[in-house]
Coordinates of C-alpha atoms in Angstrom, one line a residue:
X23 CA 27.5 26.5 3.8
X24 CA 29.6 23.5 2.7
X25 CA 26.6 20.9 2.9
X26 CA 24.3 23.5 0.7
X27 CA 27.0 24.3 -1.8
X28 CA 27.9 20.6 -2.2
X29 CA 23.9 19.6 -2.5
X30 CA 23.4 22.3 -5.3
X31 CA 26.5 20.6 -7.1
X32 CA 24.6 17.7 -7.3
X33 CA 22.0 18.6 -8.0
X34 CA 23.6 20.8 -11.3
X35 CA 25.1 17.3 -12.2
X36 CA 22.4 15.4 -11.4
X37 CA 20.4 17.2 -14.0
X38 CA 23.2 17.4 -16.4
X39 CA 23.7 12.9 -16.5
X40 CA 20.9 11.4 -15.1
X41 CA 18.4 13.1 -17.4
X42 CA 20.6 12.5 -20.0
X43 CA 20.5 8.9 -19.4
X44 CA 16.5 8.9 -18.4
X45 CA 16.5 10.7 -22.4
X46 CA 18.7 7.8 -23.9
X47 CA 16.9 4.8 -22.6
X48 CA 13.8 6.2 -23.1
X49 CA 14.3 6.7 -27.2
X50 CA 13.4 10.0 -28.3
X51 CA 13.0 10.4 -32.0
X52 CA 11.3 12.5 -34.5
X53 CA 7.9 12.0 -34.3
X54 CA 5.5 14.5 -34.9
X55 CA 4.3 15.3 -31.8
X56 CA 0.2 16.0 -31.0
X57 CA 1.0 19.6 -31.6
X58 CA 2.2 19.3 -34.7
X59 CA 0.0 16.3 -36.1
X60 CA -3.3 18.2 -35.1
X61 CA -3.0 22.3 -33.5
X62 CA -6.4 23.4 -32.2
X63 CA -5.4 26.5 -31.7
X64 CA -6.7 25.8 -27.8
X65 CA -5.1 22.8 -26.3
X66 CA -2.8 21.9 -28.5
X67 CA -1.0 24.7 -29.2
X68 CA 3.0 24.6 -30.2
X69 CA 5.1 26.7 -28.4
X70 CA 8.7 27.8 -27.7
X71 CA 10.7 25.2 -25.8
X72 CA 11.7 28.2 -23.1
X73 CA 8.3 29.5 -22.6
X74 CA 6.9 25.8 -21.9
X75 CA 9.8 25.7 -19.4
X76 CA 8.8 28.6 -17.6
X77 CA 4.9 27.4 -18.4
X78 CA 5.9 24.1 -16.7
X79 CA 7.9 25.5 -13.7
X80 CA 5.4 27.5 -12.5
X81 CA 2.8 25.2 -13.2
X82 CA 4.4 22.8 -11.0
X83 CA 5.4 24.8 -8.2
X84 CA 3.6 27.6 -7.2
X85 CA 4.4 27.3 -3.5
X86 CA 5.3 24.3 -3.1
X87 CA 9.0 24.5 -3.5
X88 CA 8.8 27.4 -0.8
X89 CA 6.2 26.0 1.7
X90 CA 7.3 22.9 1.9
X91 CA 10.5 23.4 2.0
X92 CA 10.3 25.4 4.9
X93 CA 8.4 22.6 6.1
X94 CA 11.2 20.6 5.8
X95 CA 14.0 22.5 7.2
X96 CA 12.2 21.9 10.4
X97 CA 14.6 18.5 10.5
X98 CA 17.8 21.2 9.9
X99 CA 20.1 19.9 7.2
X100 CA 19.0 16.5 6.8
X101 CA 16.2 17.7 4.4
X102 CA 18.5 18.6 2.1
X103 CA 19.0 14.9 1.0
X104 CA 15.5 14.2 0.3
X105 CA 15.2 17.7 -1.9
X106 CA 18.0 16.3 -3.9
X107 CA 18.2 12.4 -4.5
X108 CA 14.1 12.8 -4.9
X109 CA 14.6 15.2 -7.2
X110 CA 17.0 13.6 -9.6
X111 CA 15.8 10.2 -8.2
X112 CA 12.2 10.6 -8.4
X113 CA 10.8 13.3 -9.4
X114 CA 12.7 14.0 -12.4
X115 CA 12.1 10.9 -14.0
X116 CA 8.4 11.1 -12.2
X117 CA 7.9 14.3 -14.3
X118 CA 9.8 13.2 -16.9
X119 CA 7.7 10.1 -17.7
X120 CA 4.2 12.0 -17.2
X121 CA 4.8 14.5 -19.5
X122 CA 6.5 12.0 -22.1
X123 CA 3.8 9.6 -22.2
X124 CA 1.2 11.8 -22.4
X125 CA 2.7 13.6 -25.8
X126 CA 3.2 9.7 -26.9
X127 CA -0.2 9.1 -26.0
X128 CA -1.9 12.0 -28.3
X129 CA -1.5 14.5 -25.3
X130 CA -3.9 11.8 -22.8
X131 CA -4.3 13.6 -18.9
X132 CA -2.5 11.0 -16.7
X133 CA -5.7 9.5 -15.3
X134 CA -5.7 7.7 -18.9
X135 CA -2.5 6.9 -19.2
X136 CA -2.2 5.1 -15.8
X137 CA -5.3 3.0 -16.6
X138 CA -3.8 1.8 -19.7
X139 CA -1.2 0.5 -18.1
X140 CA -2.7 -0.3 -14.6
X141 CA -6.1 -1.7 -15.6
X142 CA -9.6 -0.4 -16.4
X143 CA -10.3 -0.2 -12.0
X144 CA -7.4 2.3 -11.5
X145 CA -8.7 4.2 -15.0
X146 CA -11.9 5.0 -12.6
X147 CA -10.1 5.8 -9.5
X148 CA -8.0 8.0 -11.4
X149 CA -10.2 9.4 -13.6
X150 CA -12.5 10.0 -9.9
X151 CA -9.2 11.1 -7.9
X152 CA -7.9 13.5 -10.3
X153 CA -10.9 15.6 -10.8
X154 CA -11.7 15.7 -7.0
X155 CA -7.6 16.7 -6.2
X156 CA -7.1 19.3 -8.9
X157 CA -10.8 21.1 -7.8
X158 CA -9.5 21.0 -3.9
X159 CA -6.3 22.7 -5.4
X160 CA -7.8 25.1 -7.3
X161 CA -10.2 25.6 -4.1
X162 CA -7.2 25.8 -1.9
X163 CA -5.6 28.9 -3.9
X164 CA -8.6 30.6 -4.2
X165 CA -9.3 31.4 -0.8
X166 CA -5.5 32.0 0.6
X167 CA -4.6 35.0 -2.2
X168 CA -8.1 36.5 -1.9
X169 CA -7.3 36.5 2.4
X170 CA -4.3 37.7 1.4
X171 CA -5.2 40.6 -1.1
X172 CA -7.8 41.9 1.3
X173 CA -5.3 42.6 4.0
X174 CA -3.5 44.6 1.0
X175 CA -6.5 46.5 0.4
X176 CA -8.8 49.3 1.3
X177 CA -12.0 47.5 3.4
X178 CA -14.4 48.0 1.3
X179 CA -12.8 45.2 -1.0
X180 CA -12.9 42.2 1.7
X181 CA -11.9 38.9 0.9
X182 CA -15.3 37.7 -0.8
X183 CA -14.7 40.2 -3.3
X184 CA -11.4 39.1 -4.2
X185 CA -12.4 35.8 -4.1
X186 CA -15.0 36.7 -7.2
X187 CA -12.1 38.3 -8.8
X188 CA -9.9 35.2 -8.2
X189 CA -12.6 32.7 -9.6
X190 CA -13.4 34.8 -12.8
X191 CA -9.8 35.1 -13.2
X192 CA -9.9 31.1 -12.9
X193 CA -12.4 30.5 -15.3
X194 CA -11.2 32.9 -18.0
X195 CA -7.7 31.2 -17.9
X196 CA -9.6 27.8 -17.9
X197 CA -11.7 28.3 -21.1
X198 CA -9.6 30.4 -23.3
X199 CA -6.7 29.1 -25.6
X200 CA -3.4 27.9 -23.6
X201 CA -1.0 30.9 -25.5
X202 CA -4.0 33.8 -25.1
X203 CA -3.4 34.3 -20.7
X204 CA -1.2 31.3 -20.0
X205 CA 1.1 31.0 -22.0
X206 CA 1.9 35.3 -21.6
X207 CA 2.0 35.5 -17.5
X208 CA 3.3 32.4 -16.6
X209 CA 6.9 33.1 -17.8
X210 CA 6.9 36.6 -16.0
X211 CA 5.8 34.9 -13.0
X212 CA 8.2 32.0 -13.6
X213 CA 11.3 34.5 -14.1
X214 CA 9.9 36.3 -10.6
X215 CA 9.8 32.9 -9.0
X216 CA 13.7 32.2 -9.8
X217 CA 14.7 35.6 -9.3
X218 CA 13.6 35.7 -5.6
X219 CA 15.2 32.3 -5.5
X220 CA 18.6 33.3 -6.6
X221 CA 18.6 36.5 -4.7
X222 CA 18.1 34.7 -1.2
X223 CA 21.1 32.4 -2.0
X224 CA 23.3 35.4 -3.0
X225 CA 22.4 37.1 0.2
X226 CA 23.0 33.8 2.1
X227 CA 26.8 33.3 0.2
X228 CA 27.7 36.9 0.3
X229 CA 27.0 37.8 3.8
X230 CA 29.2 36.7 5.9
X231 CA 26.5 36.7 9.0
X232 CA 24.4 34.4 7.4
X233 CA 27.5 32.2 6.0
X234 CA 28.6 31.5 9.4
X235 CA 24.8 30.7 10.4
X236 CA 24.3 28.0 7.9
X237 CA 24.1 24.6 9.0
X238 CA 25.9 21.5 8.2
X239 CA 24.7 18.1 8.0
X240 CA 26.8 16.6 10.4
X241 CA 25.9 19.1 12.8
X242 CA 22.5 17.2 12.7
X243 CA 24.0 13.7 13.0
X244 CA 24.0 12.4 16.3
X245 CA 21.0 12.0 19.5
X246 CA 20.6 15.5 20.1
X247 CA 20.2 16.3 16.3
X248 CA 17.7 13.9 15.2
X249 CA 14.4 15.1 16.3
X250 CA 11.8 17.7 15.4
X251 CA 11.2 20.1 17.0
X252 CA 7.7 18.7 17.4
X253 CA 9.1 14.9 17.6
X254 CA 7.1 14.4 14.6
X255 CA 9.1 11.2 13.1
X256 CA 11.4 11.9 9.6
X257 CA 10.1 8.9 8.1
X258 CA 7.5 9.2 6.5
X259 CA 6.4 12.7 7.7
X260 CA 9.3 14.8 5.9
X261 CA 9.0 13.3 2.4
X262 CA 5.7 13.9 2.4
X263 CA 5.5 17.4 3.5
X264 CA 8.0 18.2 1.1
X265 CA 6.4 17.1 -1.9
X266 CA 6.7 20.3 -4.6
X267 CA 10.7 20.4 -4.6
X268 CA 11.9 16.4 -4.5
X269 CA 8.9 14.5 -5.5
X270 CA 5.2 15.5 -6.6
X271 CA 2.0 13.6 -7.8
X272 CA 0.5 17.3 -9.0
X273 CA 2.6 17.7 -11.2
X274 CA 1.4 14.6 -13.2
X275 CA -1.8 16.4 -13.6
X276 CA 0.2 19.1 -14.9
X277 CA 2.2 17.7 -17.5
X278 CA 0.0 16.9 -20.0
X279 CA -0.8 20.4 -20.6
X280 CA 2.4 21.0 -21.4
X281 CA 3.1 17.8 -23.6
X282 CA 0.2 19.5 -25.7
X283 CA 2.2 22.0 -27.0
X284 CA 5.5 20.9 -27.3
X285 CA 6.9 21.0 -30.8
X286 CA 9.4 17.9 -30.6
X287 CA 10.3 15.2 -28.3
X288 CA 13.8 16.1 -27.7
X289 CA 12.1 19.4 -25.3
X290 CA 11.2 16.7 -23.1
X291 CA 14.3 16.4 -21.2
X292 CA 14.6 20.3 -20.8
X293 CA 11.0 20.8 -20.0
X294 CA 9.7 18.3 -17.6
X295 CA 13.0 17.3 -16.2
X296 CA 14.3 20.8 -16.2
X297 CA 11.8 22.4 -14.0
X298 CA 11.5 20.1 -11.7
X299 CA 15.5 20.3 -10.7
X300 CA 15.1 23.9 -11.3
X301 CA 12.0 23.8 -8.7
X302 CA 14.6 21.5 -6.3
X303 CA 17.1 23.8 -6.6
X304 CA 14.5 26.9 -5.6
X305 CA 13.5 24.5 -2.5
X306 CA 16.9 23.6 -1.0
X307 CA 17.7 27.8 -1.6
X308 CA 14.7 28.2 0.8
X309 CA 15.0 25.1 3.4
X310 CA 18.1 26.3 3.7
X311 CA 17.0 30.0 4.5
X312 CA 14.4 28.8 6.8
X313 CA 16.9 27.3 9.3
X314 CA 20.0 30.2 8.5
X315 CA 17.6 33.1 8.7
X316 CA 15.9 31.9 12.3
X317 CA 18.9 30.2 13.9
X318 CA 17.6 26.8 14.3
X319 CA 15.1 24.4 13.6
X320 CA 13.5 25.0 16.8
X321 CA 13.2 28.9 16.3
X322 CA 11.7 28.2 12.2
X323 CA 9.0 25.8 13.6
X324 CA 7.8 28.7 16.3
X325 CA 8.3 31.4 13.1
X326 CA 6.0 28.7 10.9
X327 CA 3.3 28.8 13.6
X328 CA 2.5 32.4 13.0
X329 CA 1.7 31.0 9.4
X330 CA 4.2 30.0 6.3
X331 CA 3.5 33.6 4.7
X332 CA 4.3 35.5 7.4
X333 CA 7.9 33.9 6.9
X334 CA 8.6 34.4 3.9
X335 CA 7.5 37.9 3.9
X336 CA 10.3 38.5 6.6
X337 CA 12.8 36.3 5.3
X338 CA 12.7 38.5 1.6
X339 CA 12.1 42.2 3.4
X340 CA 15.0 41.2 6.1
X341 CA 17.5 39.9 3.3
X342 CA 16.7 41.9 0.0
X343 CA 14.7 45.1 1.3
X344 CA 11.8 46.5 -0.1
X345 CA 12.8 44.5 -3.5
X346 CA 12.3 41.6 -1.2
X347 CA 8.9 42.7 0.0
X348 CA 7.5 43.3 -3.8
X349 CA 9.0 39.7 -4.5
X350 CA 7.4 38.1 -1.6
X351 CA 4.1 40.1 -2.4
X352 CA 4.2 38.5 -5.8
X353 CA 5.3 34.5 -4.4
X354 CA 2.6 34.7 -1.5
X355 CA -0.2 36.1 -4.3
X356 CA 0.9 35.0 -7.5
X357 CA 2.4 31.9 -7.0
X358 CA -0.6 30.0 -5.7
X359 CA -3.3 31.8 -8.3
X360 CA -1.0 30.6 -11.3
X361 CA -0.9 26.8 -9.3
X362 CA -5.3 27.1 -8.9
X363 CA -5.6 28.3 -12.7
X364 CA -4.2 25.4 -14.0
X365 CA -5.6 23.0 -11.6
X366 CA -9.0 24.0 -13.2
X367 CA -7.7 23.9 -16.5
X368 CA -6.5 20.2 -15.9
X369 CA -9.7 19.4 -14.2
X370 CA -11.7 20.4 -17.5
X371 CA -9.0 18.4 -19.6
X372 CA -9.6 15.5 -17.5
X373 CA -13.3 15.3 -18.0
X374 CA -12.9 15.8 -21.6
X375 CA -10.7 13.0 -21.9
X376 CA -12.8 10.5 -19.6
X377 CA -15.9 11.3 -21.5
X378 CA -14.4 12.5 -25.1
X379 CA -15.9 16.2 -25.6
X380 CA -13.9 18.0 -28.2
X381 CA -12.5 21.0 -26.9
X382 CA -11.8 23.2 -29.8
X383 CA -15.5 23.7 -29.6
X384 CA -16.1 26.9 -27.7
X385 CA -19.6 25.5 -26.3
X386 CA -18.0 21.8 -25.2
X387 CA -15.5 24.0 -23.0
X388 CA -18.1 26.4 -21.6
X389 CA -20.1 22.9 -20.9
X390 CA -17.0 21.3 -19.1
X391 CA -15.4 24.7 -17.1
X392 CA -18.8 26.1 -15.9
X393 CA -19.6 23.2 -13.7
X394 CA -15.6 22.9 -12.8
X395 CA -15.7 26.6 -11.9
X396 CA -18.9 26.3 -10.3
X397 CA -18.5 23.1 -7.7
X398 CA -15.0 25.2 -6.7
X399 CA -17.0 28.4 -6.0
X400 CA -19.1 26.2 -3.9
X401 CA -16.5 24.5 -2.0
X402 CA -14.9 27.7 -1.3
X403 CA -17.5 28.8 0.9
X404 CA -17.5 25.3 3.0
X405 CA -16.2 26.2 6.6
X406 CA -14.7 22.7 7.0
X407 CA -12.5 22.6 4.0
X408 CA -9.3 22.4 5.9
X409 CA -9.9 19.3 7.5
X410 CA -10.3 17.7 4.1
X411 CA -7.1 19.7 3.1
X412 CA -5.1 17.9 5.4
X413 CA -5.4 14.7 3.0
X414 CA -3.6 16.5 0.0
X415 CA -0.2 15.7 0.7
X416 CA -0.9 12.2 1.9
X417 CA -3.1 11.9 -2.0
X418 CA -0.3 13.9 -3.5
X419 CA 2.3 11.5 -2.7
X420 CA 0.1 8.2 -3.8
X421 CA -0.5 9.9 -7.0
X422 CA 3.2 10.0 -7.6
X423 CA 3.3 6.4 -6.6
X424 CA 0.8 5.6 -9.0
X425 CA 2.4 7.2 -12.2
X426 CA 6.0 5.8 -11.2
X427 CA 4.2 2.2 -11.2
X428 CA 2.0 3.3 -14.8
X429 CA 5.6 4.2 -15.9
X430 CA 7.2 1.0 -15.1
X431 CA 4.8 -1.2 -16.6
X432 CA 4.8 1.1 -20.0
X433 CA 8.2 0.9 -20.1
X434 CA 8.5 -2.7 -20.0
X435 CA 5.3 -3.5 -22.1
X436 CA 7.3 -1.5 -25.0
X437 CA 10.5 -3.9 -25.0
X438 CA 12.5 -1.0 -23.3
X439 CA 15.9 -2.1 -21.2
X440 CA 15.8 -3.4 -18.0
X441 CA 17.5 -0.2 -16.4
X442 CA 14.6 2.1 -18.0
X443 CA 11.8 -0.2 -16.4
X444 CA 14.2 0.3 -12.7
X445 CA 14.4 3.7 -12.9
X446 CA 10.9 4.0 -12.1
X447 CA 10.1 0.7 -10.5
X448 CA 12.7 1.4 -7.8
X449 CA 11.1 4.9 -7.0
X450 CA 7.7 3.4 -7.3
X451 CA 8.5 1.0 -4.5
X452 CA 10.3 3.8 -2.5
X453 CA 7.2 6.6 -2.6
X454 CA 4.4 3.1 -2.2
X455 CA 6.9 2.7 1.3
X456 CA 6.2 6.4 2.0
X457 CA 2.4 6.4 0.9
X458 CA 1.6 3.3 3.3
X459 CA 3.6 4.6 6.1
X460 CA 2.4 8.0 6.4
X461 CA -1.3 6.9 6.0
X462 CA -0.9 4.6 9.2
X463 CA 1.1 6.9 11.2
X464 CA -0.5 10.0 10.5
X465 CA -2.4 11.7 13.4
X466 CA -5.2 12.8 10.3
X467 CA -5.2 9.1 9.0
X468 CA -5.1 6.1 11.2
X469 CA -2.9 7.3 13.6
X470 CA -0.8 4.1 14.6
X471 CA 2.4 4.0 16.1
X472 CA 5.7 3.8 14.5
X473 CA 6.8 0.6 15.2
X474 CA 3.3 -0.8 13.2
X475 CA 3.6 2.0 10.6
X476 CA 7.7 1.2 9.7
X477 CA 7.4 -2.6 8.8
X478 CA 4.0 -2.8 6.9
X479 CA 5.0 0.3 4.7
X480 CA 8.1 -1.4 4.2
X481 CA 6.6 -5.1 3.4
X482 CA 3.7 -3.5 1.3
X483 CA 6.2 -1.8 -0.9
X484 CA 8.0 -5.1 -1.3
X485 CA 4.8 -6.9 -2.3
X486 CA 3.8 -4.3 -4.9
X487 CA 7.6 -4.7 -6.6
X488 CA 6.9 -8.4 -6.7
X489 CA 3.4 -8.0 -8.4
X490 CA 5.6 -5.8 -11.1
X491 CA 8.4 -8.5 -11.4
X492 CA 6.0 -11.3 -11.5
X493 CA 3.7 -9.9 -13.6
X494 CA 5.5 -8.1 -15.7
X495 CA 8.5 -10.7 -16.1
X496 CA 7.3 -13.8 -16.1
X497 CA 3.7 -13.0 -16.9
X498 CA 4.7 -11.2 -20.5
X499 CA 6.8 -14.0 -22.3
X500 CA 6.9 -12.6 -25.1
X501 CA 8.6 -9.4 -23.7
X502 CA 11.4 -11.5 -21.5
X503 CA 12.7 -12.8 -25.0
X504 CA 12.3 -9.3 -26.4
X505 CA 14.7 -7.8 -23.7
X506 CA 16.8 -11.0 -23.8
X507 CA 17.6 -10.9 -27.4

């Protein structure tokens, strides 16, 4: 209890001084933002600060914070480090930074933005790698809710059926105005998302059966401690499978939808830095139920077999009742629809941006989220899917790498301080050490060992934050005697 207690501290303060700082060095002011300048009663639609919070939050998470996190608490304890130093680390100022440049960039998706900064090759691979990831998402949480609602329902309404359901859903929410479906379920689902948050960590301090059953870190430290229960290796398998909750490249595609509608800079902070602690905070609650409620690591990873739903389901009916159950009905259903919505949406922004279609005309949408809509129906009935699934947290977590380094280089280009440029340099390096070494180690990627995958993720990381300092340092004169004087 002491190791969880202490890790939410932090992550309280984290939120309340390092975003504080990220905000200072950054330079908010009072510029209009996109808006304000030029509503389109669409896309760029102003709303409140705390519905854009909850907008945000759930656009981000979904079940990420929950999945993965579970995922995680297969290495006990230990995870909880990652969830909080990536969070206020990494994906706080990763979040922080997409959703800021984007509303300083005329509300741009992030594939533009990091082919600004990163040159006119990456602007095609992101434009290309965007589109492709937010349609397999979208694909992704289609299928599992419709599976899902068909076990809930009589049998004449089988899963195909919900799956139509789910995709006209999808495409209403993708072609109407943000504040018309959006903008009015996503804060009841973002409220439902904390509350069955904070109820699990209430159960887990109040009773004292489940006090006594919650691990420590140190408990972990040591021979006998250090292994999954799978031997899968920490690094870089863990901070990869938890992505939602520390550090996410999704939620760069996410961002901009937000920074659309935000009235005034100084939201920033509250809005993209907010949710994502809030979402940390949500996924140390639940990697630390996974490893209290089942006993030990090696008891969660059997439990996770049996499928991640299954889980939760118990873990909310066996600690809050039938309350639990509805709450868990609405995370395992709602959660990931709300995620696939917007992952269309951001597709058809994305396209509109790389080929510049106007989107406050009714017809240039329907000619954008038609085809969106229609290559995800498609996918959706493609038997193999999961195998190309299995690539998503690997792409997830090289997106993430790629905004940090866009970040870095914007930051520096625009005179700011040396500190603002290495608060995303330094996690740039840290996620390109992660990105390299899970592609070579992974048994889906190339499948090396360890003791190949360790050093060249390490030396390639080092090599990409020389190619910053050199050319960003002592290729930009110009800005060396701007931060100088």
């Amino acid at each position: 209890m002491i190791t969880f207690l202490i890790s939410l501290v932090v992550l309280i303060v984290g939120f309340a001084l390092y975003s504080k700082l990220i905000e200072k060095v950054f330079r908010v002011d009072d510029r209009q933002t996109p808006a304000v300048a030029h509503p389109d009663g669409v896309d760029y639609t102003p709303m409140k600060t705390w519905r854009l919070f909850l907008i945000q939050l759930l656009n981000i998470a979904g079940l990420g914070p929950i999945f993965g996190a579970l995922a995680g608490a297969c290495w006990g304890p230990r995870v909880y480090l990652w969830i909080v130093f990536g969070t206020i680390l990494g994906g706080g100022v990763h979040d922080y930074l997409s959703g800021m440049l984007s509303e300083r960039h005329d509300g741009a998706s992030i594939s533009e933005i990091v082919g600004k900064y990163l040159g006119k090759f990456m602007l095609q691979v992101m434009r290309i790698f965007s589109v492709i990831l937010l349609i397999l998402v979208g694909v992704n949480f289609s299928k599992n809710p419709a599976q899902l609602l068909a076990i809930l329902t009589p049998e004449t309404l089988d899963a195909n059926f919900w799956l139509v359901v789910v995709l006209i859903y999808y495409f209403i929410a993708t072609f109407l105005p943000i504040d018309k479906v959006i903008g009015k379920l996503y804060p009841i689902f973002g409220a439902c998302l904390i509350i069955m948050a904070v109820g699990i960590a209430g159960v887990m301090l109040v009773d004292g059966n489940y006090r006594a059953q919650m691990p420590e870190l140190w408990q972990y430290i040591g021979v006998e401690g250090m292994g999954h229960p799978t031997n899968t290796p920490i690094w870089a398998q863990m901070f990869v499978s938890v992505a939602c909750g520390a550090i996410s490249g999704f939620h760069a595609t996410q961002s901009p939808m937000v920074a659309r509608c935000m009235t005034s800079e100084k939201e920033g902070r509250t809005i993209f830095y907010g949710a994502m602690v809030t979402e940390g905070i949500i996924a140390l609650i639940w990697a630390a139920a996974g490893v209290t409620f089942y006993g030990s690591v090696g008891s969660l990873n059997e439990a996770l077999a049996g499928g991640q739903s299954v889980v939760v389901n118990e873990i909310c009916q066996s600690m809050m009742g039938p309350v639990g159950g509805v709450l868990a009905l609405l995370g395992v259903i709602a959660c990931p629809i709300t995620s696939g919505d917007t992952a269309f949406r951001s597709a058809r922004l994305t396209l509109s941006d790389w080929f510049h279609i106007d989107q406050g005309n009714w017809k240039n949408r329907l000619l954008l989220s038609v085809p969106v809509l229609g290559v995800g129906a498609l996918l959706t009935q493609w038997g193999d899917f999961a195998t190309l699934w299995k690539y998503f947290s690997w792409s997830n977590q090289t997106l993430a790498m790629m905004v940090l380094w866009a970040g870095a280089v914007y930051l520096h280009r625009n005179g700011f301080p040396p500190i603002a440029c290495m608060m995303a340099a330094l996690p740039a390096t840290f996620m390109s050490a992660v990105s390299i070494t899970y592609f070579i180690q992974a048994p889906e990627c190339l499948n090396m060992s360890t003791s190949i995958a360790y050093p060249v993720g390490i030396v390639v990381a080092v090599v990409f934050f020389g190619i910053f300092i050199v050319r960003e340092w002592m290729g930009h004169k110009d800005d060396v005697t701007k931060l100088a004087a």
